[in-house]
Amino acid sequence: MTIAIPLFVLILALVATAAGAVGWALSSARANRSFVSASQEAMSWREQAAMAQARADRLVEENDGLRERSRADTNVLRALSPITQQLDQVTSHVQRLETKAASQHAEVVTQLRREAQIGAELSQNTASLNAALRTASARGRWGEVQLRRIVEAAGMLEHVDVDLQVGSARFARGAKDSTLRPDAIIHLPGDGHLAIDAKTPMDSYLLAMEIPAEDLASVSERAELLGKHAKAVRSHVSALIKRNYPADFPQSPQVTVMFLPSESLLAEATQTDPTLLEYALSNGVVLASPASLLAILRAIASVWSSAALTFEANEIVELGRTLVDRIGTVVSHLDKLGKSLGKSVNYYNAAVQSLETRLLVTVRSFSSLQPMAATQGETKLGPPASVAGDSAQIKEFRAPEFTQDQH
């Protein structure tokens, strides 16, 4: 089929026009998109620039603030320089203290270990002692050792102030049985004596002490054992009353000391049995713990000191009386001697007077009868000296001590 040229040309023109319109539309669309994209990009750059400017402003402000703060910190550091030095000194001192504390801590740990070891040994020894005290002989020996220590602590000497395990005449008949004699006899001034017994029952007490006081389940059992302990102590008091140790010492206090070698032994017994002390005292038995026995013995030692002073004072008085009596005897002899000397002087003077007045007169008469030649070379007799003046006076005792008996 043949198409007309003009129509073909028109179609081409329309196609070209349509293609141009489409191209222009596409170009316009691309241009619009590029413009929009450029606008958005420009806006984004402006926002970023604004943000960068704001950040820069903040950085400037922060930098200024940091400079101000740095200057302030510098001033503060200058002001705190002495404090810093003191802190350094304190730090050094603290370090030394820490070193010392570490050393002391090591010493404390060592000491605690040693104490723990000692505690373990003590527990073991306590258990051994507890087991040993189960026997009556061991308990008696322990009581005797405690008694001996208290006697020594009171300053008393064995065989001088006290006799241990020595029976008196009445107890000698039971010497084979040590329970029939006191464990100690304290000597008192005035030939007095005080018996001490140290055989204390403690079986129930030891069993009770094995039960902790905090064990509520065993409270009744512990109380029952302590009750038995109080009864045993009361029974021993009754036994001492029957033995009647003071009967052998009539000039002594009529009491017997029952020694309990532990404070808790007496405390638990009296707490369980409140009438125990009254019962014992009313029957001449004194319950004594180590502290109270020491007080009793020291009081006795003080009485001994006072008695010794009194004895010495009496000795001095007696010596004074003896001295006065003997001085009186000597004075009596001297007085007799003085009187005798006075008589001797009188006799001497009388003899001299008789010689001069009577005997020499005769001698002179006899001499006058002899020839003159016979008198040549003869010895002339000199007159005897008479005793006169102070030498002829016998002094009397004028002291008041010697004249009282004469009036």
Tab-separated table of C-alpha atoms in Angstrom:
chain	number	residue	atom	x	y	z
A	1	MET	CA	0.000	0.000	0.000
A	2	THR	CA	1.284	3.364	-0.865
A	3	ILE	CA	1.156	6.217	1.641
A	4	ALA	CA	1.075	9.709	0.545
A	5	ILE	CA	4.210	11.743	1.101
A	6	PRO	CA	2.464	14.672	2.729
A	7	LEU	CA	0.793	12.422	5.208
A	8	PHE	CA	4.078	10.768	5.941
A	9	VAL	CA	5.700	14.096	6.433
A	10	LEU	CA	2.896	15.112	8.757
A	11	ILE	CA	3.253	11.966	10.738
A	12	LEU	CA	6.966	12.524	11.049
A	13	ALA	CA	6.327	16.073	12.141
A	14	LEU	CA	3.893	14.902	14.771
A	15	VAL	CA	6.273	12.250	15.947
A	16	ALA	CA	9.095	14.770	16.119
A	17	THR	CA	6.893	17.200	17.960
A	18	ALA	CA	5.800	14.509	20.394
A	19	ALA	CA	9.399	13.428	20.885
A	20	GLY	CA	10.454	17.018	21.551
A	21	ALA	CA	7.654	17.484	24.010
A	22	VAL	CA	8.582	14.309	25.767
A	23	GLY	CA	12.265	15.347	25.836
A	24	TRP	CA	11.389	18.777	27.111
A	25	ALA	CA	9.207	17.232	29.789
A	26	LEU	CA	11.989	14.874	30.778
A	27	SER	CA	14.531	17.718	30.835
A	28	SER	CA	12.191	19.827	32.927
A	29	ALA	CA	11.662	16.956	35.330
A	30	ARG	CA	15.424	16.376	35.619
A	31	ALA	CA	16.005	20.074	36.108
A	32	ASN	CA	13.370	20.228	38.802
A	33	ARG	CA	14.862	17.237	40.531
A	34	SER	CA	18.345	18.748	40.373
A	35	PHE	CA	17.057	22.024	41.750
A	36	VAL	CA	15.221	20.341	44.549
A	37	SER	CA	18.279	18.224	45.336
A	38	ALA	CA	20.524	21.280	45.224
A	39	SER	CA	18.127	23.183	47.446
A	40	GLN	CA	18.023	20.351	49.935
A	41	GLU	CA	21.801	20.014	49.824
A	42	ALA	CA	22.227	23.740	50.319
A	43	MET	CA	19.824	23.683	53.226
A	44	SER	CA	21.722	20.741	54.698
A	45	TRP	CA	25.010	22.640	54.330
A	46	ARG	CA	23.489	25.687	55.938
A	47	GLU	CA	22.245	23.575	58.839
A	48	GLN	CA	25.648	21.928	59.191
A	49	ALA	CA	27.332	25.315	59.013
A	50	ALA	CA	24.974	26.634	61.701
A	51	MET	CA	25.670	23.592	63.829
A	52	ALA	CA	29.393	23.986	63.259
A	53	GLN	CA	29.188	27.633	64.213
A	54	ALA	CA	27.213	26.788	67.346
A	55	ARG	CA	29.732	24.079	68.182
A	56	ALA	CA	32.555	26.500	67.587
A	57	ASP	CA	30.878	29.025	69.871
A	58	ARG	CA	30.447	26.389	72.541
A	59	LEU	CA	34.062	25.337	72.152
A	60	VAL	CA	35.147	28.918	72.544
A	61	GLU	CA	33.013	29.271	75.658
A	62	GLU	CA	34.285	25.958	77.023
A	63	ASN	CA	37.854	26.989	76.259
A	64	ASP	CA	37.322	30.258	78.111
A	65	GLY	CA	35.742	28.353	80.982
A	66	LEU	CA	38.636	25.918	81.047
A	67	ARG	CA	41.099	28.796	81.147
A	68	GLU	CA	39.242	30.374	84.039
A	69	ARG	CA	39.003	27.035	85.779
A	70	SER	CA	42.695	26.408	85.184
A	71	ARG	CA	43.556	29.755	86.750
A	72	ALA	CA	41.215	28.999	89.673
A	73	ASP	CA	42.707	25.510	90.065
A	74	THR	CA	46.184	27.015	90.036
A	75	ASN	CA	45.191	29.400	92.816
A	76	VAL	CA	43.576	26.581	94.747
A	77	LEU	CA	46.683	24.431	94.350
A	78	ARG	CA	48.824	27.282	95.606
A	79	ALA	CA	46.518	27.721	98.583
A	80	LEU	CA	46.471	23.967	99.209
A	81	SER	CA	50.234	23.560	98.957
A	82	PRO	CA	50.765	23.524	102.803
A	83	ILE	CA	47.876	21.136	103.169
A	84	THR	CA	49.410	18.946	100.481
A	85	GLN	CA	52.664	18.835	102.416
A	86	GLN	CA	50.797	17.964	105.580
A	87	LEU	CA	48.868	15.295	103.700
A	88	ASP	CA	52.165	13.871	102.477
A	89	GLN	CA	53.398	13.784	106.062
A	90	VAL	CA	50.147	12.194	107.200
A	91	THR	CA	50.415	9.664	104.384
A	92	SER	CA	53.961	8.820	105.422
A	93	HIS	CA	52.865	8.514	109.051
A	94	VAL	CA	49.916	6.340	108.063
A	95	GLN	CA	52.238	4.104	106.074
A	96	ARG	CA	54.512	3.741	109.087
A	97	LEU	CA	51.480	3.003	111.257
A	98	GLU	CA	50.289	0.427	108.755
A	99	THR	CA	53.719	-1.195	108.814
A	100	LYS	CA	53.727	-1.166	112.601
A	101	ALA	CA	50.135	-2.429	112.691
A	102	ALA	CA	51.074	-5.253	110.360
A	103	SER	CA	53.964	-6.165	112.646
A	104	GLN	CA	51.732	-5.970	115.705
A	105	HIS	CA	49.083	-7.980	113.916
A	106	ALA	CA	51.653	-10.669	113.250
A	107	GLU	CA	52.653	-10.579	116.926
A	108	VAL	CA	49.002	-10.742	117.975
A	109	VAL	CA	48.429	-13.692	115.672
A	110	THR	CA	51.476	-15.405	117.156
A	111	GLN	CA	50.280	-14.600	120.670
A	112	LEU	CA	46.779	-15.851	119.892
A	113	ARG	CA	48.220	-19.066	118.555
A	114	ARG	CA	50.301	-19.400	121.696
A	115	GLU	CA	47.243	-18.639	123.834
A	116	ALA	CA	45.243	-21.179	121.881
A	117	GLN	CA	47.983	-23.733	122.492
A	118	ILE	CA	48.098	-22.815	126.178
A	119	GLY	CA	44.303	-23.005	126.314
A	120	ALA	CA	44.383	-26.444	124.763
A	121	GLU	CA	47.052	-27.554	127.228
A	122	LEU	CA	45.070	-25.987	130.055
A	123	SER	CA	41.937	-27.797	128.954
A	124	GLN	CA	43.899	-31.029	128.810
A	125	ASN	CA	45.416	-30.396	132.228
A	126	THR	CA	42.009	-29.427	133.588
A	127	ALA	CA	40.557	-32.647	132.266
A	128	SER	CA	43.454	-34.561	133.814
A	129	LEU	CA	42.993	-32.708	137.110
A	130	ASN	CA	39.271	-33.337	136.992
A	131	ALA	CA	39.917	-37.028	136.458
A	132	ALA	CA	42.521	-37.054	139.226
A	133	LEU	CA	40.214	-35.335	141.678
A	134	ARG	CA	37.770	-38.212	141.334
A	135	THR	CA	39.798	-40.137	143.889
A	136	ALA	CA	39.590	-39.278	147.581
A	137	SER	CA	43.374	-39.407	148.063
A	138	ALA	CA	43.982	-36.919	145.238
A	139	ARG	CA	41.324	-34.560	146.596
A	140	GLY	CA	42.856	-34.751	150.053
A	141	ARG	CA	46.319	-34.125	148.669
A	142	TRP	CA	45.054	-31.138	146.663
A	143	GLY	CA	43.394	-29.691	149.744
A	144	GLU	CA	46.596	-30.172	151.760
A	145	VAL	CA	48.688	-28.449	149.070
A	146	GLN	CA	46.271	-25.511	148.946
A	147	LEU	CA	46.320	-25.323	152.747
A	148	ARG	CA	50.124	-25.324	152.811
A	149	ARG	CA	50.263	-22.516	150.227
A	150	ILE	CA	47.830	-20.380	152.210
A	151	VAL	CA	49.817	-20.975	155.406
A	152	GLU	CA	52.978	-19.843	153.606
A	153	ALA	CA	51.166	-16.834	152.132
A	154	ALA	CA	50.085	-15.828	155.645
A	155	GLY	CA	53.750	-15.745	156.687
A	156	MET	CA	53.515	-18.662	159.109
A	157	LEU	CA	56.345	-21.139	159.662
A	158	GLU	CA	55.809	-24.871	159.947
A	159	HIS	CA	56.653	-26.334	163.373
A	160	VAL	CA	56.734	-22.764	164.738
A	161	ASP	CA	53.323	-21.249	164.056
A	162	VAL	CA	51.596	-24.299	162.586
A	163	ASP	CA	51.943	-28.080	162.491
A	164	LEU	CA	50.735	-29.890	159.359
A	165	GLN	CA	49.429	-33.447	159.569
A	166	VAL	CA	50.543	-33.824	163.202
A	167	GLY	CA	48.047	-35.309	165.643
A	168	SER	CA	47.802	-34.252	169.255
A	169	ALA	CA	47.888	-36.664	172.186
A	170	ARG	CA	44.212	-37.575	171.815
A	171	PHE	CA	44.547	-38.103	168.056
A	172	ALA	CA	47.713	-40.208	168.342
A	173	ARG	CA	45.656	-43.288	169.110
A	174	GLY	CA	44.135	-42.989	165.651
A	175	ALA	CA	47.354	-42.173	163.830
A	176	LYS	CA	46.854	-45.097	161.469
A	177	ASP	CA	43.713	-43.429	160.178
A	178	SER	CA	44.528	-39.937	158.893
A	179	THR	CA	40.861	-39.020	158.957
A	180	LEU	CA	40.949	-38.984	162.777
A	181	ARG	CA	43.378	-36.076	162.997
A	182	PRO	CA	43.223	-32.513	161.681
A	183	ASP	CA	45.211	-31.526	158.606
A	184	ALA	CA	46.749	-28.567	160.442
A	185	ILE	CA	47.004	-27.254	163.993
A	186	ILE	CA	47.519	-23.502	164.278
A	187	HIS	CA	49.280	-22.403	167.453
A	188	LEU	CA	47.726	-19.426	169.244
A	189	PRO	CA	49.156	-17.134	171.921
A	190	GLY	CA	48.561	-18.339	175.455
A	191	ASP	CA	49.129	-22.024	174.605
A	192	GLY	CA	46.025	-22.119	172.414
A	193	HIS	CA	45.491	-24.190	169.260
A	194	LEU	CA	43.113	-24.162	166.297
A	195	ALA	CA	42.356	-27.312	164.271
A	196	ILE	CA	41.880	-27.114	160.474
A	197	ASP	CA	40.350	-29.880	158.359
A	198	ALA	CA	40.911	-29.884	154.574
A	199	LYS	CA	39.148	-33.114	153.541
A	200	THR	CA	36.342	-31.616	151.458
A	201	PRO	CA	33.833	-33.740	149.495
A	202	MET	CA	33.514	-32.621	145.881
A	203	ASP	CA	32.360	-35.574	143.731
A	204	SER	CA	28.910	-34.142	143.031
A	205	TYR	CA	30.356	-30.663	142.548
A	206	LEU	CA	32.771	-31.860	139.837
A	207	LEU	CA	29.952	-33.671	138.036
A	208	ALA	CA	27.787	-30.545	138.214
A	209	MET	CA	30.588	-28.367	136.814
A	210	GLU	CA	30.800	-30.612	133.740
A	211	ILE	CA	27.259	-29.524	132.810
A	212	PRO	CA	27.196	-26.032	131.200
A	213	ALA	CA	24.955	-23.563	132.990
A	214	GLU	CA	23.488	-22.548	129.595
A	215	ASP	CA	22.279	-26.088	128.903
A	216	LEU	CA	18.584	-25.684	129.704
A	217	ALA	CA	17.926	-29.372	129.124
A	218	SER	CA	20.269	-30.316	131.969
A	219	VAL	CA	19.367	-27.572	134.447
A	220	SER	CA	17.474	-29.950	136.710
A	221	GLU	CA	20.302	-32.499	136.659
A	222	ARG	CA	22.853	-29.796	137.504
A	223	ALA	CA	20.671	-28.503	140.353
A	224	GLU	CA	20.289	-32.045	141.685
A	225	LEU	CA	24.063	-32.570	141.693
A	226	LEU	CA	24.630	-29.247	143.473
A	227	GLY	CA	22.031	-30.299	146.036
A	228	LYS	CA	23.992	-33.505	146.624
A	229	HIS	CA	27.145	-31.421	146.994
A	230	ALA	CA	25.503	-29.256	149.671
A	231	LYS	CA	24.321	-32.376	151.511
A	232	ALA	CA	27.836	-33.845	151.365
A	233	VAL	CA	29.301	-30.653	152.849
A	234	ARG	CA	26.669	-30.686	155.609
A	235	SER	CA	27.456	-34.351	156.323
A	236	HIS	CA	31.157	-33.523	156.625
A	237	VAL	CA	30.301	-30.697	159.027
A	238	SER	CA	28.358	-33.199	161.132
A	239	ALA	CA	31.359	-35.551	161.090
A	240	LEU	CA	33.633	-32.749	162.341
A	241	ILE	CA	31.152	-31.987	165.110
A	242	LYS	CA	31.336	-35.618	166.246
A	243	ARG	CA	35.149	-35.670	166.139
A	244	ASN	CA	35.207	-32.614	168.446
A	245	TYR	CA	38.789	-31.523	167.818
A	246	PRO	CA	38.558	-28.515	170.242
A	247	ALA	CA	37.992	-30.876	173.190
A	248	ASP	CA	41.722	-31.657	173.131
A	249	PHE	CA	42.553	-27.938	173.494
A	250	PRO	CA	40.619	-26.659	176.524
A	251	GLN	CA	42.404	-23.288	176.561
A	252	SER	CA	41.658	-22.650	172.880
A	253	PRO	CA	38.706	-21.332	170.870
A	254	GLN	CA	36.123	-24.078	170.718
A	255	VAL	CA	35.872	-24.069	166.931
A	256	THR	CA	37.156	-26.170	164.047
A	257	VAL	CA	37.950	-24.656	160.658
A	258	MET	CA	36.645	-26.664	157.706
A	259	PHE	CA	38.728	-25.587	154.709
A	260	LEU	CA	37.233	-25.747	151.203
A	261	PRO	CA	40.089	-25.302	148.667
A	262	SER	CA	37.936	-23.421	146.131
A	263	GLU	CA	35.712	-20.370	146.484
A	264	SER	CA	33.041	-21.941	144.274
A	265	LEU	CA	32.863	-25.046	146.475
A	266	LEU	CA	31.627	-22.936	149.381
A	267	ALA	CA	29.563	-20.573	147.229
A	268	GLU	CA	27.596	-23.337	145.490
A	269	ALA	CA	27.009	-25.198	148.760
A	270	THR	CA	25.733	-22.144	150.655
A	271	GLN	CA	23.651	-21.000	147.692
A	272	THR	CA	21.964	-24.387	147.472
A	273	ASP	CA	21.643	-24.763	151.270
A	274	PRO	CA	21.207	-21.259	152.798
A	275	THR	CA	21.147	-22.649	156.370
A	276	LEU	CA	24.492	-24.433	156.010
A	277	LEU	CA	26.604	-21.593	157.444
A	278	GLU	CA	24.291	-21.097	160.407
A	279	TYR	CA	24.258	-24.831	161.128
A	280	ALA	CA	28.057	-25.054	161.014
A	281	LEU	CA	28.707	-21.954	163.147
A	282	SER	CA	26.164	-22.938	165.764
A	283	ASN	CA	28.033	-26.225	166.212
A	284	GLY	CA	31.551	-24.776	166.338
A	285	VAL	CA	32.585	-25.353	162.712
A	286	VAL	CA	33.798	-22.443	160.575
A	287	LEU	CA	33.480	-22.930	156.798
A	288	ALA	CA	36.489	-21.217	155.209
A	289	SER	CA	37.342	-20.630	151.564
A	290	PRO	CA	40.948	-19.794	150.546
A	291	ALA	CA	40.324	-16.050	150.914
A	292	SER	CA	38.637	-16.280	154.312
A	293	LEU	CA	41.219	-18.766	155.646
A	294	LEU	CA	44.017	-16.435	154.571
A	295	ALA	CA	42.284	-13.608	156.444
A	296	ILE	CA	41.971	-15.811	159.559
A	297	LEU	CA	45.637	-16.833	159.459
A	298	ARG	CA	46.823	-13.272	158.935
A	299	ALA	CA	44.677	-12.147	161.861
A	300	ILE	CA	46.302	-14.865	163.986
A	301	ALA	CA	49.740	-13.723	162.791
A	302	SER	CA	48.824	-10.181	163.829
A	303	VAL	CA	47.745	-11.455	167.246
A	304	TRP	CA	51.084	-13.249	167.527
A	305	SER	CA	52.895	-9.990	166.748
A	306	SER	CA	50.891	-8.158	169.414
A	307	ALA	CA	51.495	-10.994	171.876
A	308	ALA	CA	55.228	-10.864	171.151
A	309	LEU	CA	55.251	-7.124	171.825
A	310	THR	CA	53.292	-7.656	175.040
A	311	PHE	CA	55.677	-10.419	176.117
A	312	GLU	CA	58.687	-8.206	175.430
A	313	ALA	CA	57.065	-5.347	177.336
A	314	ASN	CA	56.438	-7.651	180.301
A	315	GLU	CA	60.036	-8.838	180.099
A	316	ILE	CA	61.235	-5.230	180.163
A	317	VAL	CA	59.028	-4.462	183.178
A	318	GLU	CA	60.292	-7.558	184.985
A	319	LEU	CA	63.901	-6.666	184.214
A	320	GLY	CA	63.243	-3.150	185.521
A	321	ARG	CA	61.846	-4.520	188.758
A	322	THR	CA	64.825	-6.838	189.159
A	323	LEU	CA	67.217	-3.962	188.459
A	324	VAL	CA	65.519	-1.744	191.055
A	325	ASP	CA	65.646	-4.532	193.653
A	326	ARG	CA	69.323	-5.148	193.001
A	327	ILE	CA	70.145	-1.437	193.119
A	328	GLY	CA	68.370	-1.295	196.500
A	329	THR	CA	70.505	-4.173	197.731
A	330	VAL	CA	73.712	-2.441	196.593
A	331	VAL	CA	72.606	0.821	198.232
A	332	SER	CA	71.928	-1.065	201.490
A	333	HIS	CA	75.415	-2.539	201.391
A	334	LEU	CA	76.944	0.862	200.638
A	335	ASP	CA	74.994	2.392	203.516
A	336	LYS	CA	76.309	-0.276	205.902
A	337	LEU	CA	79.815	0.264	204.517
A	338	GLY	CA	79.511	4.024	205.103
A	339	LYS	CA	78.401	3.502	208.684
A	340	SER	CA	81.234	1.055	209.224
A	341	LEU	CA	83.736	3.521	207.787
A	342	GLY	CA	82.367	6.241	210.101
A	343	LYS	CA	82.912	4.012	213.129
A	344	SER	CA	86.405	3.157	211.883
A	345	VAL	CA	87.268	6.871	211.646
A	346	ASN	CA	85.961	7.471	215.153
A	347	TYR	CA	87.998	4.566	216.473
A	348	TYR	CA	91.055	5.860	214.660
A	349	ASN	CA	90.657	9.388	216.050
A	350	ALA	CA	90.116	8.004	219.569
A	351	ALA	CA	93.267	5.914	219.243
A	352	VAL	CA	95.277	8.939	218.093
A	353	GLN	CA	93.912	11.030	220.968
A	354	SER	CA	94.743	8.300	223.475
A	355	LEU	CA	98.220	8.034	222.007
A	356	GLU	CA	98.854	11.756	222.283
A	357	THR	CA	97.279	12.407	225.662
A	358	ARG	CA	98.233	9.299	227.554
A	359	LEU	CA	100.781	7.083	225.887
A	360	LEU	CA	103.163	9.795	224.694
A	361	VAL	CA	103.148	11.468	228.142
A	362	THR	CA	104.561	8.316	229.617
A	363	VAL	CA	107.102	8.057	226.798
A	364	ARG	CA	108.263	11.613	227.435
A	365	SER	CA	108.682	10.932	231.148
A	366	PHE	CA	110.652	7.832	230.353
A	367	SER	CA	112.889	9.695	227.923
A	368	SER	CA	113.721	12.406	230.501
A	369	LEU	CA	115.274	9.789	232.798
A	370	GLN	CA	117.908	8.688	230.249
A	371	PRO	CA	121.373	10.385	230.081
A	372	MET	CA	121.921	13.058	227.553
A	373	ALA	CA	124.545	10.990	225.782
A	374	ALA	CA	122.168	8.186	225.320
A	375	THR	CA	119.788	10.417	223.500
A	376	GLN	CA	122.243	11.171	220.730
A	377	GLY	CA	121.220	9.534	217.490
A	378	GLU	CA	117.837	8.477	218.740
A	379	THR	CA	114.876	8.552	216.381
A	380	LYS	CA	112.224	11.001	217.297
A	381	LEU	CA	108.666	9.859	216.940
A	382	GLY	CA	106.487	12.076	214.828
A	383	PRO	CA	102.892	12.648	215.768
A	384	PRO	CA	100.358	10.480	213.920
A	385	ALA	CA	98.139	12.354	211.580
A	386	SER	CA	94.548	12.561	212.656
A	387	VAL	CA	91.690	12.141	210.206
A	388	ALA	CA	89.821	15.410	210.068
A	389	GLY	CA	87.961	17.673	207.689
A	390	ASP	CA	86.109	16.264	204.667
A	391	SER	CA	88.103	13.051	204.798
A	392	ALA	CA	86.604	12.309	208.177
A	393	GLN	CA	83.035	12.758	206.944
A	394	ILE	CA	81.120	9.827	205.496
A	395	LYS	CA	78.730	11.117	202.828
A	396	GLU	CA	75.173	9.997	203.108
A	397	PHE	CA	72.918	9.080	200.155
A	398	ARG	CA	70.743	12.092	199.453
A	399	ALA	CA	69.159	11.050	196.121
A	400	PRO	CA	65.347	10.716	196.404
A	401	GLU	CA	65.484	7.154	195.050
A	402	PHE	CA	67.579	6.152	198.141
A	403	THR	CA	65.877	8.282	200.814
A	404	GLN	CA	62.268	7.174	200.229
A	405	ASP	CA	62.670	3.979	202.225
A	406	GLN	CA	64.188	5.876	205.195
A	407	HIS	CA	61.238	8.251	205.700
